Tab-separated table of C-alpha atoms in Angstrom:
chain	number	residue	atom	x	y	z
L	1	UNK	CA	6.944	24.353	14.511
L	2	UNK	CA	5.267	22.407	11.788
L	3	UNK	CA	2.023	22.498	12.125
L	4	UNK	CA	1.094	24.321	15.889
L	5	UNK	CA	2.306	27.436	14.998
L	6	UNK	CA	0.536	28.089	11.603
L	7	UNK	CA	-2.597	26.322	13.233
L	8	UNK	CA	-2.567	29.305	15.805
L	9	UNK	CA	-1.774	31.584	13.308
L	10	UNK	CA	-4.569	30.987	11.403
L	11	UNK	CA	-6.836	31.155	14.596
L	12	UNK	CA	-5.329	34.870	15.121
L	13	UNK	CA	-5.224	36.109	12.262
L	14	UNK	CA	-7.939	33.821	9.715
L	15	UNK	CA	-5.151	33.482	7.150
L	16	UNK	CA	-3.071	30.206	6.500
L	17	UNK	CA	0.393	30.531	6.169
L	18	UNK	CA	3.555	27.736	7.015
L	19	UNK	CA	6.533	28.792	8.327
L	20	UNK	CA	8.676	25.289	7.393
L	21	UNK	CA	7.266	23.577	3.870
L	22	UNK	CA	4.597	20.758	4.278
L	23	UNK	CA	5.342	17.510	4.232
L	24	UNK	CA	8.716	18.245	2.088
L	25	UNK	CA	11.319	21.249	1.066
L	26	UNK	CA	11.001	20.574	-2.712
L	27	UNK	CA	14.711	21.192	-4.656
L	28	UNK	CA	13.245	19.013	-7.570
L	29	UNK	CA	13.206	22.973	-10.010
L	30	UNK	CA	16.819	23.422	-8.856
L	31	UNK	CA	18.178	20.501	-10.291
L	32	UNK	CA	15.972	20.120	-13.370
L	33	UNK	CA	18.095	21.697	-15.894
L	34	UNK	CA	20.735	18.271	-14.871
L	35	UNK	CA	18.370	16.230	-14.163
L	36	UNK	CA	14.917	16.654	-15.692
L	37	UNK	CA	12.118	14.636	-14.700
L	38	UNK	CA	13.974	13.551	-11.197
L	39	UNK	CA	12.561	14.099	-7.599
L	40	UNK	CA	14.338	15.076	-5.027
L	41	UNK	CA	12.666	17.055	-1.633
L	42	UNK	CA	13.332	17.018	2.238
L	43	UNK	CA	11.270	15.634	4.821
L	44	UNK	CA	10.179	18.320	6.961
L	45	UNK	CA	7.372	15.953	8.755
L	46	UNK	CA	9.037	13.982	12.121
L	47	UNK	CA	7.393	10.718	10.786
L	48	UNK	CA	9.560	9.534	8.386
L	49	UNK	CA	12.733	10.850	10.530
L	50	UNK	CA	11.209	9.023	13.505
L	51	UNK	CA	10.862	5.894	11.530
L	52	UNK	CA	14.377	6.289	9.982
L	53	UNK	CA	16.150	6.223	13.600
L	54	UNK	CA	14.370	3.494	14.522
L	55	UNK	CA	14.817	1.053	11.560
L	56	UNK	CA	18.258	-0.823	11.250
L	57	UNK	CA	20.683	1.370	9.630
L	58	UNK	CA	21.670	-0.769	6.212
L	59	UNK	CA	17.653	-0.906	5.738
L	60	UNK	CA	17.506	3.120	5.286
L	61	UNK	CA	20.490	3.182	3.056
L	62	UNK	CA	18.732	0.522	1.078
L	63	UNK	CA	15.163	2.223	1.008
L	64	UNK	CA	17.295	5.242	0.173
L	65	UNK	CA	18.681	3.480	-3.199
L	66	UNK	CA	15.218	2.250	-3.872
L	67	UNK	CA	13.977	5.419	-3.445
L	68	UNK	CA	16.827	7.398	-5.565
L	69	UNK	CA	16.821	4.747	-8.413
L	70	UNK	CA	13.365	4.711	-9.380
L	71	UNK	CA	12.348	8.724	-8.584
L	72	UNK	CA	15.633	10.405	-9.384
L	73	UNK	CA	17.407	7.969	-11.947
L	74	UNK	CA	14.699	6.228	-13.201
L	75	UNK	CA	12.330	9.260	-13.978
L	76	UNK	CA	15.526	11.377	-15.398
L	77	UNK	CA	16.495	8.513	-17.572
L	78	UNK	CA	12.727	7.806	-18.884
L	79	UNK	CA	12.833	11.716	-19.763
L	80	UNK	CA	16.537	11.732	-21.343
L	81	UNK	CA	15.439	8.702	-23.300
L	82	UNK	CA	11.323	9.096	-24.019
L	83	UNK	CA	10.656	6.087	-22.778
L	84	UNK	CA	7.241	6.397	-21.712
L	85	UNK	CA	4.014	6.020	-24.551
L	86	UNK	CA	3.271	9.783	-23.694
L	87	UNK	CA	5.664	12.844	-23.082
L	88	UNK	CA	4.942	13.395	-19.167
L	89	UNK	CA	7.736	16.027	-17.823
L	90	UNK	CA	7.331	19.643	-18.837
L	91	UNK	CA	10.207	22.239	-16.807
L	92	UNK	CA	8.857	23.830	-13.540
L	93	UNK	CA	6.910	20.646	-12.129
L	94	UNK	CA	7.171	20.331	-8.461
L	95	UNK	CA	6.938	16.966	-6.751
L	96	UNK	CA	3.287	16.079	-6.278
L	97	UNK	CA	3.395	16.808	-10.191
L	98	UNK	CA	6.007	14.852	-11.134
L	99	UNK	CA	5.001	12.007	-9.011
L	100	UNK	CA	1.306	12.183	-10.816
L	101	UNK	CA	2.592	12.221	-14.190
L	102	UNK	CA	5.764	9.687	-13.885
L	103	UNK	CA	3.657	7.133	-11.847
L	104	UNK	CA	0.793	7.345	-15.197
L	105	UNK	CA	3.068	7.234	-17.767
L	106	UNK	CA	5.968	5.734	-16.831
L	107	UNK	CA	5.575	3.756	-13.611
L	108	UNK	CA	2.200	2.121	-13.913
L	109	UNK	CA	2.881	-1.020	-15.070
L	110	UNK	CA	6.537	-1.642	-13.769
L	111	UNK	CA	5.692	-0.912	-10.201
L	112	UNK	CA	3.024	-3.840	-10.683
L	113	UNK	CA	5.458	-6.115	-11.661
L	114	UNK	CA	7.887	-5.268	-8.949
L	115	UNK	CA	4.930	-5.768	-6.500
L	116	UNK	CA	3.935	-9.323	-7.775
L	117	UNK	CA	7.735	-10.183	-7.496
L	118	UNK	CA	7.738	-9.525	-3.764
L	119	UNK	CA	5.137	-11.489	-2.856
L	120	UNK	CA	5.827	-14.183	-4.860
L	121	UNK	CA	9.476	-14.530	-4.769
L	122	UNK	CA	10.202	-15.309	-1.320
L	123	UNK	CA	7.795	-18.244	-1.869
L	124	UNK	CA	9.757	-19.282	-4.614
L	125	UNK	CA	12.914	-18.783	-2.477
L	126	UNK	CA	11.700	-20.112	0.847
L	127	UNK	CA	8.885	-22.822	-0.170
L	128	UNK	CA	9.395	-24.323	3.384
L	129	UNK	CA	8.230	-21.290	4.396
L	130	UNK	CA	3.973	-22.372	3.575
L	131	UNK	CA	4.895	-26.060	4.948
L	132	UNK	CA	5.750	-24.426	8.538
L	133	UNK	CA	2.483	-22.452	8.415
L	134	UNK	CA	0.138	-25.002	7.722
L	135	UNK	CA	2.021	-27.150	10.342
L	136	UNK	CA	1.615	-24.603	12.933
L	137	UNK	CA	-1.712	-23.856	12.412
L	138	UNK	CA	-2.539	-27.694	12.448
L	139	UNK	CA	-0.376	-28.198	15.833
L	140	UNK	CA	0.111	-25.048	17.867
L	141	UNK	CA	2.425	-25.395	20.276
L	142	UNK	CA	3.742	-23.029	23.254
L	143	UNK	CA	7.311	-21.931	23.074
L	144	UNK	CA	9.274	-19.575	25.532
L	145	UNK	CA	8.920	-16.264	25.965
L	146	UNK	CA	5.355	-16.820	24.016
L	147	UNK	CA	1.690	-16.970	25.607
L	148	UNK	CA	-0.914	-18.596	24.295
L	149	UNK	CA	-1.525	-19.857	21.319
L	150	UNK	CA	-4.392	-18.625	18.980
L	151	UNK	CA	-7.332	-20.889	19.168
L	152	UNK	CA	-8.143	-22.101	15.380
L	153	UNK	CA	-11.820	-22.339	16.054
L	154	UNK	CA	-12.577	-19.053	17.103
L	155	UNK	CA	-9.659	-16.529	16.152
L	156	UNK	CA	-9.205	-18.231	12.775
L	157	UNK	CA	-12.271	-20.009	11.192
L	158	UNK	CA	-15.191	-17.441	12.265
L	159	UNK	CA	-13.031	-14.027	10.965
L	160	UNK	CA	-12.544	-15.734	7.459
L	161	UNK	CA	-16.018	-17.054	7.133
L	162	UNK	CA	-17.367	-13.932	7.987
L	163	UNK	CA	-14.965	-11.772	6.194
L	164	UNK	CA	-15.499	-13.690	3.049
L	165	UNK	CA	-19.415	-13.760	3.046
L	166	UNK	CA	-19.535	-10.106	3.789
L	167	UNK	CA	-17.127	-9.725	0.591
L	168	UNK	CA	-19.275	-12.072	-1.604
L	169	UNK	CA	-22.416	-9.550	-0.644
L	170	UNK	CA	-19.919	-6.458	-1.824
L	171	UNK	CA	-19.981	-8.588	-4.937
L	172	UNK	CA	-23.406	-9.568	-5.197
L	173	UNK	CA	-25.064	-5.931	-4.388
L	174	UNK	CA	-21.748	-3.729	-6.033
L	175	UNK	CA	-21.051	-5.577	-9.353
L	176	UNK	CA	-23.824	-8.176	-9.545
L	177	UNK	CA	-22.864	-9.104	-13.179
L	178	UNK	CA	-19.253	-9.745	-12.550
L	179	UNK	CA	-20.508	-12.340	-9.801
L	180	UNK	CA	-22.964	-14.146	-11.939
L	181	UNK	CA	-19.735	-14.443	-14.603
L	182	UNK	CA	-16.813	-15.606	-12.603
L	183	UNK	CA	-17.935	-16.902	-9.018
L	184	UNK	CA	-14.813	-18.458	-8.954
L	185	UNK	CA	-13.193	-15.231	-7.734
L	186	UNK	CA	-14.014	-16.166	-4.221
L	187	UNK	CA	-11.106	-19.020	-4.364
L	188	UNK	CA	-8.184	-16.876	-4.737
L	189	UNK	CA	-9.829	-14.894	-2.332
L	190	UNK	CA	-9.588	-17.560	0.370
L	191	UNK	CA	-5.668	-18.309	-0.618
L	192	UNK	CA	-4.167	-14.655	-1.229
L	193	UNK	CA	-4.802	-13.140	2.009
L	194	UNK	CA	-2.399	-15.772	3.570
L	195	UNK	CA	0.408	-15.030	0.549
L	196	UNK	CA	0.253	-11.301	1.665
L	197	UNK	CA	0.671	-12.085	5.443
L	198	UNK	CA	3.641	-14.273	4.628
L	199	UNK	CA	4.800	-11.572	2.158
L	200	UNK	CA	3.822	-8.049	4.508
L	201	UNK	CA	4.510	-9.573	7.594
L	202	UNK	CA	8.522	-10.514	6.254
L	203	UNK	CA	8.482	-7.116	5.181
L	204	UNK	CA	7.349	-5.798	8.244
L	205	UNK	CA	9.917	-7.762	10.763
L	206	UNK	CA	12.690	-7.002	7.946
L	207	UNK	CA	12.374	-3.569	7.354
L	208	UNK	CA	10.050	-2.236	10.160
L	209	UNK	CA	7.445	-0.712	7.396
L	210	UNK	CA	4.318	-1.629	6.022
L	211	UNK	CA	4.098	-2.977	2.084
L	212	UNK	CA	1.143	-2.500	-0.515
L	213	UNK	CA	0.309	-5.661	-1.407
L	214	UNK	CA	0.482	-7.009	-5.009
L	215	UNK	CA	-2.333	-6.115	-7.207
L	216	UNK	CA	-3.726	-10.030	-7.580
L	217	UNK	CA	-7.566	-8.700	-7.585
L	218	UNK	CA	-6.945	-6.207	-10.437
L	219	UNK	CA	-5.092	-8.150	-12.530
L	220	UNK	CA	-7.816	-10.897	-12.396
L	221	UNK	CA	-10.839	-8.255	-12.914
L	222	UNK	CA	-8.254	-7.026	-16.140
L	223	UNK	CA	-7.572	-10.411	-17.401
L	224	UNK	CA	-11.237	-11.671	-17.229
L	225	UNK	CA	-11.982	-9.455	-19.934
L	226	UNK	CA	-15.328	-7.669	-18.212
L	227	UNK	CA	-15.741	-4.615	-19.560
L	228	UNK	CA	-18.049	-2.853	-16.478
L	229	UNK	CA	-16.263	-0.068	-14.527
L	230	UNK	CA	-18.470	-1.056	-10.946
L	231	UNK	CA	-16.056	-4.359	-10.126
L	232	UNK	CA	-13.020	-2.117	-9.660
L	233	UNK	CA	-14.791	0.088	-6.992
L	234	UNK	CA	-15.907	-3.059	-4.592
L	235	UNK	CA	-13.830	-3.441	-1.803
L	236	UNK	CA	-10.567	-5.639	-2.259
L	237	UNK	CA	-11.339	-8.977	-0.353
L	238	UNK	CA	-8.243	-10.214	-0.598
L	239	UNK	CA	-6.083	-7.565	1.591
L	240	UNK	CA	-2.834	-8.487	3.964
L	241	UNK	CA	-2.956	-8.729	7.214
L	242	UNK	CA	0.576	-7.120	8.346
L	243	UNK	CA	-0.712	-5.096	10.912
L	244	UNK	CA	-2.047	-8.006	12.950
L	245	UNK	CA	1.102	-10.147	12.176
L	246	UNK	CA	2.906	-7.166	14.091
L	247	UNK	CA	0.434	-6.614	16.807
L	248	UNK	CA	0.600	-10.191	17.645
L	249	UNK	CA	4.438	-10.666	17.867
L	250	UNK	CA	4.712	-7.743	20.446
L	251	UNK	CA	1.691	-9.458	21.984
L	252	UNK	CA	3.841	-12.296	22.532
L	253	UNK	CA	7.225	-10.909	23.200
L	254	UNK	CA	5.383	-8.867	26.338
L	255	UNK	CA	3.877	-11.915	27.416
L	256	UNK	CA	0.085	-10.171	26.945
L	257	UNK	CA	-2.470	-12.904	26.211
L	258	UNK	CA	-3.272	-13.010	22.452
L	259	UNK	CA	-7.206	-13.502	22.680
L	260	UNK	CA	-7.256	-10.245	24.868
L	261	UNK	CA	-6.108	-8.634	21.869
L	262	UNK	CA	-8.557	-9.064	19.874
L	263	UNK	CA	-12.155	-9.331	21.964
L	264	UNK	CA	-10.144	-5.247	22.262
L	265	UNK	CA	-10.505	-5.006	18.326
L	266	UNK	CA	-13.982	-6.417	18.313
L	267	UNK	CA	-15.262	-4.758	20.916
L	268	UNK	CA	-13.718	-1.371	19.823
L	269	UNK	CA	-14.005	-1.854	15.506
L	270	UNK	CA	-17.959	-0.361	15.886
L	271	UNK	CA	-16.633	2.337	18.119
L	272	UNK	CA	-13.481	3.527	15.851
L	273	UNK	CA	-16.231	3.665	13.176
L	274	UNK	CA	-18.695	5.810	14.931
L	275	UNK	CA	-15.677	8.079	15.757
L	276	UNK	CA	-14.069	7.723	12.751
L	277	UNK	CA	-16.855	9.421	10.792
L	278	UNK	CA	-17.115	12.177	13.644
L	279	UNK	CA	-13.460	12.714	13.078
L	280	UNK	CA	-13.700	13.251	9.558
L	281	UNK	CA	-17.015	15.585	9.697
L	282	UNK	CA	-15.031	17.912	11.933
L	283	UNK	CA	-11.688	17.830	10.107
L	284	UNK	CA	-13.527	18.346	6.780
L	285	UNK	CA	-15.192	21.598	9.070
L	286	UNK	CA	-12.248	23.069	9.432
L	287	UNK	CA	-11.405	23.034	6.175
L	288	UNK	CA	-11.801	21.300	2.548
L	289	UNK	CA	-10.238	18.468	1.863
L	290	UNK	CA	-8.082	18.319	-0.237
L	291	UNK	CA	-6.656	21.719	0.249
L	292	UNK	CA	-3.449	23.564	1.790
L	293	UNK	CA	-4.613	22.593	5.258
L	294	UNK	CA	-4.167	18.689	4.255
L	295	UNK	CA	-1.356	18.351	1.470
L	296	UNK	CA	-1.240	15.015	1.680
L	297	UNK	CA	-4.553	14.386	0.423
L	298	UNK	CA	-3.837	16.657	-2.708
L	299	UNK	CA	-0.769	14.819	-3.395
L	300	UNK	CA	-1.787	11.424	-3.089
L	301	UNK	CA	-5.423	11.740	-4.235
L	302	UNK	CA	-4.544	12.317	-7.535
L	303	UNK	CA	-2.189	9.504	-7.814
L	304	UNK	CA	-4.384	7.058	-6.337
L	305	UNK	CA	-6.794	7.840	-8.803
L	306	UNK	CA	-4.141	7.389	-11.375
L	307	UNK	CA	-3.188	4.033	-10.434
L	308	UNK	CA	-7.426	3.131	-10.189
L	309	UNK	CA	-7.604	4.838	-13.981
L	310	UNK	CA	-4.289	2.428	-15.240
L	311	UNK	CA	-6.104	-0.704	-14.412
L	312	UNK	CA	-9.898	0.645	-16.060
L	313	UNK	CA	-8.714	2.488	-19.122
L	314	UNK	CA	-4.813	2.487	-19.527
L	315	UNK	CA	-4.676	-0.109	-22.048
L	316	UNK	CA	-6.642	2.338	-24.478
L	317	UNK	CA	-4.041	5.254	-23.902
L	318	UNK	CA	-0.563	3.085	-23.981
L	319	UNK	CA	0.264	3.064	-20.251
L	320	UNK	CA	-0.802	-0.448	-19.044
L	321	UNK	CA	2.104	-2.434	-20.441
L	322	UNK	CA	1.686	-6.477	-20.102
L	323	UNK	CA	5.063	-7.024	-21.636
L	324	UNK	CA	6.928	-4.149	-18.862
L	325	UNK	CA	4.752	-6.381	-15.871
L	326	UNK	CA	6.495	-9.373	-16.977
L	327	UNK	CA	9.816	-7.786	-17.574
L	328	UNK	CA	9.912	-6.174	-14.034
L	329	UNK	CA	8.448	-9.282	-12.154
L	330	UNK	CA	11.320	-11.357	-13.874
L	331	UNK	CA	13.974	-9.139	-13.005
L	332	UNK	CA	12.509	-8.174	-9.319
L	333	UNK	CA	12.418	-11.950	-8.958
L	334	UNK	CA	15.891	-12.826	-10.000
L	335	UNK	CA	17.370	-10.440	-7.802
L	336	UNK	CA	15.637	-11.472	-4.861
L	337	UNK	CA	17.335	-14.594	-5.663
L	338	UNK	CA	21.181	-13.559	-6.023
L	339	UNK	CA	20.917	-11.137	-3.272
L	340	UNK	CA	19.247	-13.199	-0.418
């Protein structure tokens, strides 16, 4: 009904029309003499309702609040009170707007701080929790209803080696000057990757849904004080590794050996790539991208480049806020604390 229907449509006919709103039924204009400034749409896509029957049930209602505090509350509450450097909300926005403009000039710098606090304070929390990793990966042992245990040697040492040479060449060919200045960016690029498996992969078993992980890279590239604009484009070395963390535990609880899993990945990566690019050359055929056809990518486009344009240049127009980083982190971090 979604999507089939105005596909065929559009094959009949040449023109594109949708029957049921894509990816959301947006009420945000209806309630904006109440509540300027505040989101509020429906799903219409069966992903996020799929993923909400499937989570546990107090996890939805508290994604829900999340969700409601900071889009609806928050962003009404910033308008009622001008919080933000720059007037963002104008009457008549519709979501993808309002979710541009709030996450600029409002969000930015908050959302960064309530990132950092979620990777860092469950460690704070649960320090034991970094003792029984290194011990495991020192002595791995076989327990029931597990297979076999990941071989250090060759599943562990050989992926980071190669993963962080290949990033030291992004470096070295991508931002050459930034390099030469602070080579000692490849240390915290050996540690981090381990904090965000600890921190996505918690996440992940908690909630059943992936987590961006905290913005360590930028805020070292913003606190070195280099000025070039190539660093922030080289590929972020220091990325989580959820998705593996989740692939091996059902790897394990279905009693499917480990290693199998990934000679699959290796042997398949160069493939997904090849297709990958076919994919996209036949998608982008059918029609531009971004466009009506793909309203995701003229959503979230513009708000990824947003959050790119905060870390470059949002010092210079008020919306990278130090002192709101700190504030959030603090308070994200405390109540991680009373409420586990």
């Amino acid at each position: 009904l979604l999507y089939a229907i105005p596909f065929i449509a559009q094959a009949w006919t040449g023109e594109v029309s949708f029957f049921i709103p894509v990816p959301w039924l947006d009420v945000s204009r209806s309630i904006e003499t109440s509540y300027p400034g505040a989101i509020l749409g429906i799903a219409t896509d069966i992903g996020p309702i799929a993923t909400g029957l499937v989570i546990p049930f107090a996890m939805s209602i508290a994604i829900l609040l999340g969700s409601l505090g900071v889009f609806f509350f928050g962003n009404w509450l910033s308008v009622c009170f001008n919080r933000s450097p720059t007037p963002w909300w104008v009457p008549g926005m519709n979501i993808a707007l309002i979710l541009e403009r709030s996450t600029l000039y409002f969000w930015a710098s908050p959302l960064i701080g309530i990132g950092l606090a979620a990777g860092i304070a469950p460690l704070l929390r649960h320090p034991s929790v970094l003792k029984r990793v290194i011990h495991a990966v020192r002595y791995p042992r076989v327990e029931k209803r597990r297979t076999d245990f990941i071989s250090f040697k060759i599943y562990v040492i050989p992926p980071i080696l190669i993963g962080l040479s290949a990033s030291i060449l992004y470096y070295y060919f991508l931002a050459p000057n930034f390099l030469l200045a602070f080579p000692w960016i490849i240390l915290p690029a050996l540690g981090m990757p381990i904090v965000y498996a600890l921190m996505e992969g918690r996440i992940k078993g908690e909630t059943g849904m992936s987590a961006s992980a905290p913005p360590v890279a930028q805020l070292i590239y913003y606190g070195s004080g280099y000025r070039g604009v190539d660093v922030w484009f080289v590929p972020n070395m220091m990325v989580p590794g959820g998705l593996l963390i989740g692939t091996t535990k059902v790897a394990q609880l279905t009693k499917t050996r480990i290693d199998s899993i990934y000679k699959m990945w290796w042997l398949m990566y160069p493939v997904a790539i090849g297709v990958g690019f076919l994919y996209t050359e036949l998608f982008w055929r059918m029609a531009p991208i971004p466009s009506a056809r793909y309203p995701g990518a003229a959503i979230f486009w513009p708000v990824q480049a947003i959050n790119t344009s905060v870390w470059i240049r949002g010092e210079a127009i008020g919306v990278f806020r130090p002192d709101w980083i700190l504030m959030t982190f603090a308070t994200g971090t405390a109540l991680y604390i009373i409420l586990s």
